[in-house]
mmCIF file of C-alpha atoms in Angstrom:
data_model
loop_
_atom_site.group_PDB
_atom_site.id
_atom_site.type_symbol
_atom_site.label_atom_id
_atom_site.label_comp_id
_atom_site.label_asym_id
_atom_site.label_seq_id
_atom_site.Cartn_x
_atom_site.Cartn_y
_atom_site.Cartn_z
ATOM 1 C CA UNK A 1026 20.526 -5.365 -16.942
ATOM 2 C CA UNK A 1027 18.911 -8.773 -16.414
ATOM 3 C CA UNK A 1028 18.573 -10.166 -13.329
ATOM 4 C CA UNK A 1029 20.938 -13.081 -13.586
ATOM 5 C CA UNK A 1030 23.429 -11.040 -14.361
ATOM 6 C CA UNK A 1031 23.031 -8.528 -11.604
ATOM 7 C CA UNK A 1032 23.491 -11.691 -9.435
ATOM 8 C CA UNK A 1033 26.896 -12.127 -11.143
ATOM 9 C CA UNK A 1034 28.066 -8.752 -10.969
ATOM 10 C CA UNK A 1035 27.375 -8.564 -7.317
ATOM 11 C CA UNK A 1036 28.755 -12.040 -6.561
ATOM 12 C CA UNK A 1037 32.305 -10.726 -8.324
ATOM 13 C CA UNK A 1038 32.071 -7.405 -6.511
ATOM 14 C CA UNK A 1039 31.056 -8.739 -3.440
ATOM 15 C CA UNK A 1040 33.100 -11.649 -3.185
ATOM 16 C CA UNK A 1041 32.167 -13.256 -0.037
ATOM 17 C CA UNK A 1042 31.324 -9.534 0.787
ATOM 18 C CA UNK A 1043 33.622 -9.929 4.074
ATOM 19 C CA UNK A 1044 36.971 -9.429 2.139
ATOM 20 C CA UNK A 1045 40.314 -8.404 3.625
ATOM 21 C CA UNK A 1046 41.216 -5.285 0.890
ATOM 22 C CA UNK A 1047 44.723 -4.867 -0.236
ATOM 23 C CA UNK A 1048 45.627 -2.492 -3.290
ATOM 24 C CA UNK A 1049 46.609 0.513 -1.138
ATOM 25 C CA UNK A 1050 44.118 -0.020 1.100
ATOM 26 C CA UNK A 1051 45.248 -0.701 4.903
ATOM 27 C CA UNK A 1052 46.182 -4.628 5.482
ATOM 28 C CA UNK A 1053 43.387 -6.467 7.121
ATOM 29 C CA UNK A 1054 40.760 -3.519 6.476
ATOM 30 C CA UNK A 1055 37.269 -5.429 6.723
ATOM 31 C CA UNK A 1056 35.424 -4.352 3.597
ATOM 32 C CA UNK A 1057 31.584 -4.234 3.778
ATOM 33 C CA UNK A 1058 29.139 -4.288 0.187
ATOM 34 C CA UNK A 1059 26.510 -1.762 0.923
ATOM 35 C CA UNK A 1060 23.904 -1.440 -2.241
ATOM 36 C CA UNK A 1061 20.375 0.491 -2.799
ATOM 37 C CA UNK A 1062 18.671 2.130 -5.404
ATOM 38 C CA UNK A 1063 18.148 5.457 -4.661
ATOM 39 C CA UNK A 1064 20.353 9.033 -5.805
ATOM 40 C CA UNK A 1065 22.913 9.888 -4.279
ATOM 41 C CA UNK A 1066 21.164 13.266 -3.609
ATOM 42 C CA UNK A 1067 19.297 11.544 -1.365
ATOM 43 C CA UNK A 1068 19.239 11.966 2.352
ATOM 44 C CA UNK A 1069 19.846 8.162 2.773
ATOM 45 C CA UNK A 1070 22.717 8.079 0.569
ATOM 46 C CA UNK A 1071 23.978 10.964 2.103
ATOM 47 C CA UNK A 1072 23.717 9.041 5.330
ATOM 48 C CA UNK A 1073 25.575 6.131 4.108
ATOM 49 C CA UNK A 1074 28.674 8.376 2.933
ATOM 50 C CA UNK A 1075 28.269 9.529 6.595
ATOM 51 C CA UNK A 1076 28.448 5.666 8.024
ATOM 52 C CA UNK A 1077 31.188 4.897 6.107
ATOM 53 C CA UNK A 1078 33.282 7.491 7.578
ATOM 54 C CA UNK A 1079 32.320 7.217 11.027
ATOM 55 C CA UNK A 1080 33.037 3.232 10.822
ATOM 56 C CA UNK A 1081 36.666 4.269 9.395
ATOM 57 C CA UNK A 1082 37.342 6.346 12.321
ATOM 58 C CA UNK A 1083 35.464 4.249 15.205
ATOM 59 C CA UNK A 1084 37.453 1.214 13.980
ATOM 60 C CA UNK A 1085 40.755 2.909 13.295
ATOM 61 C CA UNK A 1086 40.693 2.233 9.807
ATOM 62 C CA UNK A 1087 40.224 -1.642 9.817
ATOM 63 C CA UNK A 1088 36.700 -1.354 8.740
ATOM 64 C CA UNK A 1089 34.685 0.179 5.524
ATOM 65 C CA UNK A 1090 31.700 0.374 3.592
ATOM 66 C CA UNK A 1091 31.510 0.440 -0.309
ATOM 67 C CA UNK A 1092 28.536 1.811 -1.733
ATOM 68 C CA UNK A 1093 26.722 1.351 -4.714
ATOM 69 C CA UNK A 1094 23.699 3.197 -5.195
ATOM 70 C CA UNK A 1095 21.268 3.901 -8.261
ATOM 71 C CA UNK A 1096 19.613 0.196 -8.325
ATOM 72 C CA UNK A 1097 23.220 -0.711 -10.010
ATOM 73 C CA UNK A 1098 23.232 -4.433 -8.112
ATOM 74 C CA UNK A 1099 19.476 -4.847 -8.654
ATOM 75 C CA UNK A 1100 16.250 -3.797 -7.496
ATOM 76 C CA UNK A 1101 15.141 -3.734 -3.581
ATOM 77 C CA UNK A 1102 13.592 -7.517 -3.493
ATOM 78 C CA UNK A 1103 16.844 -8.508 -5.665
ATOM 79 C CA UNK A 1104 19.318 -6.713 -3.154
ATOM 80 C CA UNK A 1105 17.292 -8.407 -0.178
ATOM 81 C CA UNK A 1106 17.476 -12.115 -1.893
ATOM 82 C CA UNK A 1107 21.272 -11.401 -2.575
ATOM 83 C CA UNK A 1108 21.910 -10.706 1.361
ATOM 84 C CA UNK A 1109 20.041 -14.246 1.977
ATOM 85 C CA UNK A 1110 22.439 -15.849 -0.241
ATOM 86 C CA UNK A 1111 25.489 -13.815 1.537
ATOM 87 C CA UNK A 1112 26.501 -12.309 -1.942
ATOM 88 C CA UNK A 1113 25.976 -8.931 -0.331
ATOM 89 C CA UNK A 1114 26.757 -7.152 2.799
ATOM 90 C CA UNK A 1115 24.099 -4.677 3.281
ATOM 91 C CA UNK A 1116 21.563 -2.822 2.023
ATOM 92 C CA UNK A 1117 18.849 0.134 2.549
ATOM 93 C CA UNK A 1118 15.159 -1.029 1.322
ATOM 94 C CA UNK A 1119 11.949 0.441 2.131
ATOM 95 C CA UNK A 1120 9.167 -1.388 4.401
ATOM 96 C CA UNK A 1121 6.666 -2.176 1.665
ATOM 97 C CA UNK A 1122 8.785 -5.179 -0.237
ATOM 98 C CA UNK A 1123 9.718 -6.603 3.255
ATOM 99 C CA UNK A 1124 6.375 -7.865 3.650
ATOM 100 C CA UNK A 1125 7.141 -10.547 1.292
ATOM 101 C CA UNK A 1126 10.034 -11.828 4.203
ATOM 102 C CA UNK A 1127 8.535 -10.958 7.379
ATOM 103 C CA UNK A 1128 4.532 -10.630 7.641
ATOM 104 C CA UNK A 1129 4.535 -8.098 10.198
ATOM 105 C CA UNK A 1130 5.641 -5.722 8.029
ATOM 106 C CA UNK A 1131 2.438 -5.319 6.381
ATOM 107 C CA UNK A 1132 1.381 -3.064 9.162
ATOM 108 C CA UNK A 1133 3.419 -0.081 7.728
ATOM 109 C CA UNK A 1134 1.978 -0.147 4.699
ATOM 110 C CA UNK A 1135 -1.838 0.128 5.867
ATOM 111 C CA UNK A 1136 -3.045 3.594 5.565
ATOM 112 C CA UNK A 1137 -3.909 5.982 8.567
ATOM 113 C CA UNK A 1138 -1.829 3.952 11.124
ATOM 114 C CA UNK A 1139 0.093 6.542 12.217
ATOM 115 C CA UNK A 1140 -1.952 10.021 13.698
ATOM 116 C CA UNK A 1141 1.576 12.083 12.747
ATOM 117 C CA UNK A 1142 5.466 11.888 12.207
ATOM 118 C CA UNK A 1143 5.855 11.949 16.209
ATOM 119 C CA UNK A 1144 3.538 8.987 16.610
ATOM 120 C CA UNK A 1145 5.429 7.289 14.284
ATOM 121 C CA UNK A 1146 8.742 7.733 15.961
ATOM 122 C CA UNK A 1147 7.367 6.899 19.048
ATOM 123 C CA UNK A 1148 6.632 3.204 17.673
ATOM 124 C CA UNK A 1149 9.815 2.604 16.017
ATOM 125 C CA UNK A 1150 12.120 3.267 18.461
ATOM 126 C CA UNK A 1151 9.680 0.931 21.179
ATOM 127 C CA UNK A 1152 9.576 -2.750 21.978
ATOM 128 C CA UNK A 1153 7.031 -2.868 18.733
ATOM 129 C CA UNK A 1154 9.905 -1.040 16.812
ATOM 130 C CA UNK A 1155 12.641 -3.534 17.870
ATOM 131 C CA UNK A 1156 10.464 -6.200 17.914
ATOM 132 C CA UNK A 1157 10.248 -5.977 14.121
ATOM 133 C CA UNK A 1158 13.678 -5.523 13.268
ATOM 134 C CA UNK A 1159 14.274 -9.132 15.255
ATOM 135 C CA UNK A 1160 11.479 -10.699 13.432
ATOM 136 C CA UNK A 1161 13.681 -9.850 10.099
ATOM 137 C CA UNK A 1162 16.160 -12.888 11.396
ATOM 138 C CA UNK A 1163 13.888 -15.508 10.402
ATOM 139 C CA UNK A 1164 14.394 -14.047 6.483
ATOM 140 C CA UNK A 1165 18.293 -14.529 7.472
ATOM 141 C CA UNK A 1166 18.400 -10.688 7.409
ATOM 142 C CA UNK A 1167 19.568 -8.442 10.728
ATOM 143 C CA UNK A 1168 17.638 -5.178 10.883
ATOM 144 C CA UNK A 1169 20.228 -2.681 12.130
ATOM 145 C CA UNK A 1170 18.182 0.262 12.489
ATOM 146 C CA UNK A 1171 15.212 2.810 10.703
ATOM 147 C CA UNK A 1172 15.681 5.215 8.605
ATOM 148 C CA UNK A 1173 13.277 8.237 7.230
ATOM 149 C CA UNK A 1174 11.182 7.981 4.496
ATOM 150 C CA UNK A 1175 8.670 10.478 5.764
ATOM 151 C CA UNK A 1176 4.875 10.085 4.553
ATOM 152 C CA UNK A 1177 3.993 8.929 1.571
ATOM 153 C CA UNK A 1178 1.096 10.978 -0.815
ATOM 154 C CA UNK A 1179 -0.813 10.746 -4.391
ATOM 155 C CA UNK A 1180 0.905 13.048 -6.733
ATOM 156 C CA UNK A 1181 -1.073 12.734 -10.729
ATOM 157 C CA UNK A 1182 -0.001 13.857 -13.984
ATOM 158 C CA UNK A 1183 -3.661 15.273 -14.935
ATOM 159 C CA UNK A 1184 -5.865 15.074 -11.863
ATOM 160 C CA UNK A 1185 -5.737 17.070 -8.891
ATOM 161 C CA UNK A 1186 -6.841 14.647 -6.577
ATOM 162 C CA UNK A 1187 -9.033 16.180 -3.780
ATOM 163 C CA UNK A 1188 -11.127 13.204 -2.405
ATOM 164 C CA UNK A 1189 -10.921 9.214 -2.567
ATOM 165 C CA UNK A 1190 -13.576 9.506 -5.478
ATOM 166 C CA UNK A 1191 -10.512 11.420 -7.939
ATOM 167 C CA UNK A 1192 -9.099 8.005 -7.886
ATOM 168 C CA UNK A 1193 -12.166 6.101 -8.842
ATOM 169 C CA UNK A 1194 -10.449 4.375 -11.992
ATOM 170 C CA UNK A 1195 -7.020 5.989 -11.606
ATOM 171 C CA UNK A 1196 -4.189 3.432 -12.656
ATOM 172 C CA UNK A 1197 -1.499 4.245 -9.694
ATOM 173 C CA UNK A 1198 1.935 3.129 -9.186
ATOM 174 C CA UNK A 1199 2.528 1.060 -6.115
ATOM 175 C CA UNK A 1200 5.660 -0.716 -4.441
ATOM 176 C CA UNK A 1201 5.164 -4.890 -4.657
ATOM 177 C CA UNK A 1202 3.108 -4.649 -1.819
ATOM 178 C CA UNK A 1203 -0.018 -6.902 -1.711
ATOM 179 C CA UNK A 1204 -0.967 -4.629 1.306
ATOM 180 C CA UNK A 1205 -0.271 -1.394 -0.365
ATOM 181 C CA UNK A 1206 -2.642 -2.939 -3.457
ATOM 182 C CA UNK A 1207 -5.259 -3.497 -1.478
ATOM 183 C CA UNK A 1208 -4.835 -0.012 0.250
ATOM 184 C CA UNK A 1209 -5.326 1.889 -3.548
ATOM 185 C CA UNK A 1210 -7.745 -0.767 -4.793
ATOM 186 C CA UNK A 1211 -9.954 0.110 -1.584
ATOM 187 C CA UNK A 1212 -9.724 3.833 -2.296
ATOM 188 C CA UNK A 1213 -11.049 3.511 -5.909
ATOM 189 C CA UNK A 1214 -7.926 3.270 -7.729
ATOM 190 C CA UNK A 1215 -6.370 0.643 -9.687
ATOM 191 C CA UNK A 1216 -3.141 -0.610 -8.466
ATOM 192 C CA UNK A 1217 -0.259 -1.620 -10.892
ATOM 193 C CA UNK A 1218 3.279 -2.854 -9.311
ATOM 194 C CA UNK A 1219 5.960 -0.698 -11.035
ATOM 195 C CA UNK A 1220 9.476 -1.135 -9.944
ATOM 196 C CA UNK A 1221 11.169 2.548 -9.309
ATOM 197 C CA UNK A 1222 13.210 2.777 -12.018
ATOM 198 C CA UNK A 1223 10.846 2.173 -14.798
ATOM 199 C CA UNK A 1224 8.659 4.670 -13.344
ATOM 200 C CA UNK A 1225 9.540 7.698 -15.093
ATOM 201 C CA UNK A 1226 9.075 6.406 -18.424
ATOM 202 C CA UNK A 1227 5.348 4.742 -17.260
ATOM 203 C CA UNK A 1228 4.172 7.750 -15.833
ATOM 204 C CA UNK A 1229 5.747 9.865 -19.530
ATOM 205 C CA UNK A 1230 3.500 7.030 -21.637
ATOM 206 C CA UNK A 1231 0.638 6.778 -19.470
ATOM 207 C CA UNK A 1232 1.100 2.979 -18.424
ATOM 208 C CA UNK A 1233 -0.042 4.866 -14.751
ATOM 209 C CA UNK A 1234 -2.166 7.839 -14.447
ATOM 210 C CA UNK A 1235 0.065 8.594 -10.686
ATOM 211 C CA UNK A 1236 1.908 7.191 -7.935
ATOM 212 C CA UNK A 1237 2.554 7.757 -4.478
ATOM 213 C CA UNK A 1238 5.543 8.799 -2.579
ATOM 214 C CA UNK A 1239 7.249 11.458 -0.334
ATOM 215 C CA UNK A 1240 7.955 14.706 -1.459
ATOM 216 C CA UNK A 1241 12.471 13.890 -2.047
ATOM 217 C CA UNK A 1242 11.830 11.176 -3.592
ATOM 218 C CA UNK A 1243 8.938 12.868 -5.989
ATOM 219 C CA UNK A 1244 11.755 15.311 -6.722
ATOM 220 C CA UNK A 1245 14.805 13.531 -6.854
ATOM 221 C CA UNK A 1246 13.361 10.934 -9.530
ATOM 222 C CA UNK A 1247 12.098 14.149 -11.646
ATOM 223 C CA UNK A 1248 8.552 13.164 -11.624
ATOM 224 C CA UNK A 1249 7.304 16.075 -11.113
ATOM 225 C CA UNK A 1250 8.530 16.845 -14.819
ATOM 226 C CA UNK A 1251 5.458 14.478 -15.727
ATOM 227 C CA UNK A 1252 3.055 14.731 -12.713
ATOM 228 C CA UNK A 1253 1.616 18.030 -12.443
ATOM 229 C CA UNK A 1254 -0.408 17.547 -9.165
ATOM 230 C CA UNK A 1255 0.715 16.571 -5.746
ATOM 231 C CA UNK A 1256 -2.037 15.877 -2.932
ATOM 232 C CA UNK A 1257 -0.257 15.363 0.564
ATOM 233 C CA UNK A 1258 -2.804 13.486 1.439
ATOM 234 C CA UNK A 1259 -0.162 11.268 3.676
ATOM 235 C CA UNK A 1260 -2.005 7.865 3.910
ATOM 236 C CA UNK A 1261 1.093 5.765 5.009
ATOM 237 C CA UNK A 1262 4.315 6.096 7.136
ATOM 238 C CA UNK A 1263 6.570 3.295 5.353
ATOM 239 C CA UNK A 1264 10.499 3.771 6.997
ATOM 240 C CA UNK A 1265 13.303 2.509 5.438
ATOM 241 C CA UNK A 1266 15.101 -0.150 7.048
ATOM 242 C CA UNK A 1267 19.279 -0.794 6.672
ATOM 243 C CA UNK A 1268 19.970 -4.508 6.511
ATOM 244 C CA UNK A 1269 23.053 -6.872 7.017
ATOM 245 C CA UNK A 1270 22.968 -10.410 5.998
ATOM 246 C CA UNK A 1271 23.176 -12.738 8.811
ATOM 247 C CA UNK A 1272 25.745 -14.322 7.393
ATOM 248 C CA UNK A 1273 27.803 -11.723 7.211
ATOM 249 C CA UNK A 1274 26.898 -10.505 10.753
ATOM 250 C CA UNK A 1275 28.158 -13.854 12.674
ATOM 251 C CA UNK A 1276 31.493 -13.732 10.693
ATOM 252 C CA UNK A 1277 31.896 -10.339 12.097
ATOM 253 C CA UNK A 1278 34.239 -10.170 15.894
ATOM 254 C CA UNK A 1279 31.792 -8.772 18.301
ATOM 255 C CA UNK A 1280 33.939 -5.573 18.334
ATOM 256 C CA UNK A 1281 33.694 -5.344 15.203
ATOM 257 C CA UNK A 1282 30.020 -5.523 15.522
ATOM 258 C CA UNK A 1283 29.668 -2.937 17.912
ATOM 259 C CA UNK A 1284 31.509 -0.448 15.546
ATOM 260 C CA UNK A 1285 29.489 -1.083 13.020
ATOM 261 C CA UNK A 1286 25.775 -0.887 15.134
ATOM 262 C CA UNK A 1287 27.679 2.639 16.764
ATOM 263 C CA UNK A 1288 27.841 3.986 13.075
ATOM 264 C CA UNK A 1289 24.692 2.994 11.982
ATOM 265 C CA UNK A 1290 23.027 4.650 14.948
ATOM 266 C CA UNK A 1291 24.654 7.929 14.148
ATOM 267 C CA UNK A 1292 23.795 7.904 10.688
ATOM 268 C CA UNK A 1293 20.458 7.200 11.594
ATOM 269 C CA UNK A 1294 20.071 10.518 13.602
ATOM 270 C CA UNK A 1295 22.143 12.241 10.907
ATOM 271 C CA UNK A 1296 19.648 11.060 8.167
ATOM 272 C CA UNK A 1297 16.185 12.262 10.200
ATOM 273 C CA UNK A 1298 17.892 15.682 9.948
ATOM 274 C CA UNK A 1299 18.933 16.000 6.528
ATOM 275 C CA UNK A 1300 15.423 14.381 5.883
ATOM 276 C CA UNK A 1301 13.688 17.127 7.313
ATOM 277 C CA UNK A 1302 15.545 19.627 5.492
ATOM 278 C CA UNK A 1303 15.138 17.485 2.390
ATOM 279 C CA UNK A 1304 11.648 17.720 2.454
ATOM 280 C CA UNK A 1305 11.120 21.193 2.939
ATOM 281 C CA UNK A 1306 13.343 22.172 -0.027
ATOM 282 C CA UNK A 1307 11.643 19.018 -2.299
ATOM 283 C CA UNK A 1308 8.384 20.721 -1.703
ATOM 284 C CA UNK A 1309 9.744 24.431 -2.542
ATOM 285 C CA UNK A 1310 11.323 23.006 -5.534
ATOM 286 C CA UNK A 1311 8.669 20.952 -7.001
ATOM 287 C CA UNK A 1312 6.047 24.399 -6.151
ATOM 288 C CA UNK A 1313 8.492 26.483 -8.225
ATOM 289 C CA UNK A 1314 8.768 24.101 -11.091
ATOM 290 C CA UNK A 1315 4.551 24.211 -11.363
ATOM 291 C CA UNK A 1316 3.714 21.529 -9.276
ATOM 292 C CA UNK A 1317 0.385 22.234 -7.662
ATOM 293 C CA UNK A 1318 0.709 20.934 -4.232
ATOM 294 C CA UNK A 1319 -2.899 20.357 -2.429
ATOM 295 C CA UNK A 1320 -3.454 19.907 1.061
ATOM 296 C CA UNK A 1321 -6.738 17.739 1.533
ATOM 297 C CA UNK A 1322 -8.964 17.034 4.345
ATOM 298 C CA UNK A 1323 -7.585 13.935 5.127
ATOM 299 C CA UNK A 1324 -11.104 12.022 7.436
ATOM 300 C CA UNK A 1325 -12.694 11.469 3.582
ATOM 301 C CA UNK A 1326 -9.549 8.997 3.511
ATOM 302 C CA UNK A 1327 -9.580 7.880 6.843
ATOM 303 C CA UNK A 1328 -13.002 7.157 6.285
ATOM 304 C CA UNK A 1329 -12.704 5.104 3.146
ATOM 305 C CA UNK A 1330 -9.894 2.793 4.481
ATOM 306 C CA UNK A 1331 -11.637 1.872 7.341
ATOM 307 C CA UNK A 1332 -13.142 -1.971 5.886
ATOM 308 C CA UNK A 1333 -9.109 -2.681 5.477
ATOM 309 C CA UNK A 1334 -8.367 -1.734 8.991
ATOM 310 C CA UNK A 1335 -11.526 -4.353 9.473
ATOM 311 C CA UNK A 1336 -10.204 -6.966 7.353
ATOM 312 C CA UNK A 1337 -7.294 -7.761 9.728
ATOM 313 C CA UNK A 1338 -8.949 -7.829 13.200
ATOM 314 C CA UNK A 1339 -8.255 -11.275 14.705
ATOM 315 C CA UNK A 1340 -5.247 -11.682 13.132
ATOM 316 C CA UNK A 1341 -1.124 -11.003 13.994
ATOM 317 C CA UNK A 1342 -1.568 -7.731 12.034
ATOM 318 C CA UNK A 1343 -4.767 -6.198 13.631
ATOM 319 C CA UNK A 1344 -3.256 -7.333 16.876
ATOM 320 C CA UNK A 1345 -0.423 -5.333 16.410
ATOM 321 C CA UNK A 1346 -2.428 -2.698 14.637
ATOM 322 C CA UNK A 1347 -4.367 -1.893 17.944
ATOM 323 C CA UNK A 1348 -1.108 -2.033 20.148
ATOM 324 C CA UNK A 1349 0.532 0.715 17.445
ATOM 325 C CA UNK A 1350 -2.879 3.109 17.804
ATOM 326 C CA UNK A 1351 -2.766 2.808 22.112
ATOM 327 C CA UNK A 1352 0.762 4.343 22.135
ATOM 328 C CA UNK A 1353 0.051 8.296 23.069
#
């Protein structure tokens, strides 16, 4: 589907995606466009189901969420340009392509930021953590909350990758992040923007040698089908983030608000759950299916990313940087 008429498709489903529903439906139910591009396997998905019903019964049935997952309305820059425009509600994308609307961003998709999953947490949910979801305002976008994405690692259809020098040459998959570029480009590899659902058949013909992700989402897309080798090496944290448009958002009644923010915090804590377990049984699955999953010594990669942590001292980024590595 072209991209112009993924625009149209959402602009007749979404209306002015604040719509008051009839057609059996309860009169005056608040209707809210929710799009993304992932399974609906998927923890995140899952957690979406999970909003939408708690927003039901928190507003007494005047409020909803439709869903529409699998990259139907677009890819995650084209769902994030439709909420500017207010011809979407909402919408789950991850870090990297955010970026592009809010600089500050870039930060989650250096490599080695983060010493583990419970530093991570600790950032997100402090003034830095909140701090960035405000910052999204200026892109006319409301950052509602994170979600998990876990880490993100190398896995290569014919190279077990064991140090930075396996990648030396390696053509490897990464989000449209000029950050994340740099970040393979400066361990050896050659970075090539693929969007995620024309990944599959580039890894199948070779256009990339790899790519990098978490383990659900390596086993959920069925790479591992073409990508026999998985190194957690874990170079980046990247979360998710769930957007509303700003538009959208004002034309809301601040009770209505509240519901909504309520719902999205439980699904949030619902999601990090069903992450965890998703993980555990992505990695058992993709082990059984001949995956070799290799578990590196990560200071070769610390070590080699270093001159990009370098590159940003004196600016916004490094700044930030340092305040995100003196959190204990």
């Amino acid at each position: 589907m072209t991209r112009s008429l993924r625009r149209l498709l959402a602009t007749a489903l979404a209306g002015t995606t604040l719509i008051l529903a009839s057609c059996g439906f309860k009169e005056s139910q608040v209707a809210l466009k929710l799009a993304h591009t992932l399974d609906q396997q998927h923890s995140v998905h899952r957690a979406m189901v999970f909003m939408d019903k708690r927003l039901r019964e928190l507003s007494g049935d005047s409020m909803r969420i439709d869903i529409y997952s699998g990259g139907q309305l677009g890819s995650e820059r084209e769902l994030i340009e439709l909420l500017q425009i207010g011809s979407l509600a909402m919408t789950k994308v991850s870090a990297s392509p955010m970026e592009g609307f809010v600089p500050e961003m870039k930060v989650f998709n250096l490599p080695y930021v983060f010493r583990d999953s419970e530093h991570f947490w600790k950032v997100l949910q402090s003034d830095i953590g909140k701090e960035l979801l405000v910052a999204c305002e200026d892109a006319r976008l409301r950052g509602l909350g994170y979600l998990d994405a876990g880490s993100r690692s190398f896995y290569m259809n014919d190279i077990a990758v064991q140090t930075p020098k396996d990648l030396n040459g390696q053509k490897i998959r990464v989000q449209n992040s000029q950050t994340a570029i740099k970040m393979v480009n400066t361990l050896g590899g050659a970075a090539t923007p693929v969007s995620w659902g024309e990944l599959y058949t580039a890894l199948q013909q070779g256009v990339v040698n790899g790519a990098e992700n978490n383990p659900p989402s390596f086993y959920l897309s069925k790479h591992y089908e073409v990508s026999k080798y998985y190194t957690l090496d874990e170079h980046t944290y990247v979360p998710d983030l769930l957007l509303i448009s700003t538009e959208v958002w004002s034309k809301l009644e601040p009770q209505q608000q509240e519901w909504l923010q309520q719902a999205v915090e439980e699904a949030v804590a619902y999601q990090r759950k069903l992450w965890q377990e998703s993980t555990e049984e992505s990695l058992a699955a993709v082990k059984a299916a001949g995956v070799e999953v290799i578990y590196p010594d990560k200071q070769p990669f610390i070590d080699a990313v270093k001159p990009l942590h370098d590159s940003y001292q004196g600016t916004e980024v490094g700044a930030l940087l340092e305040e995100i590595k003196a959190i204990n």
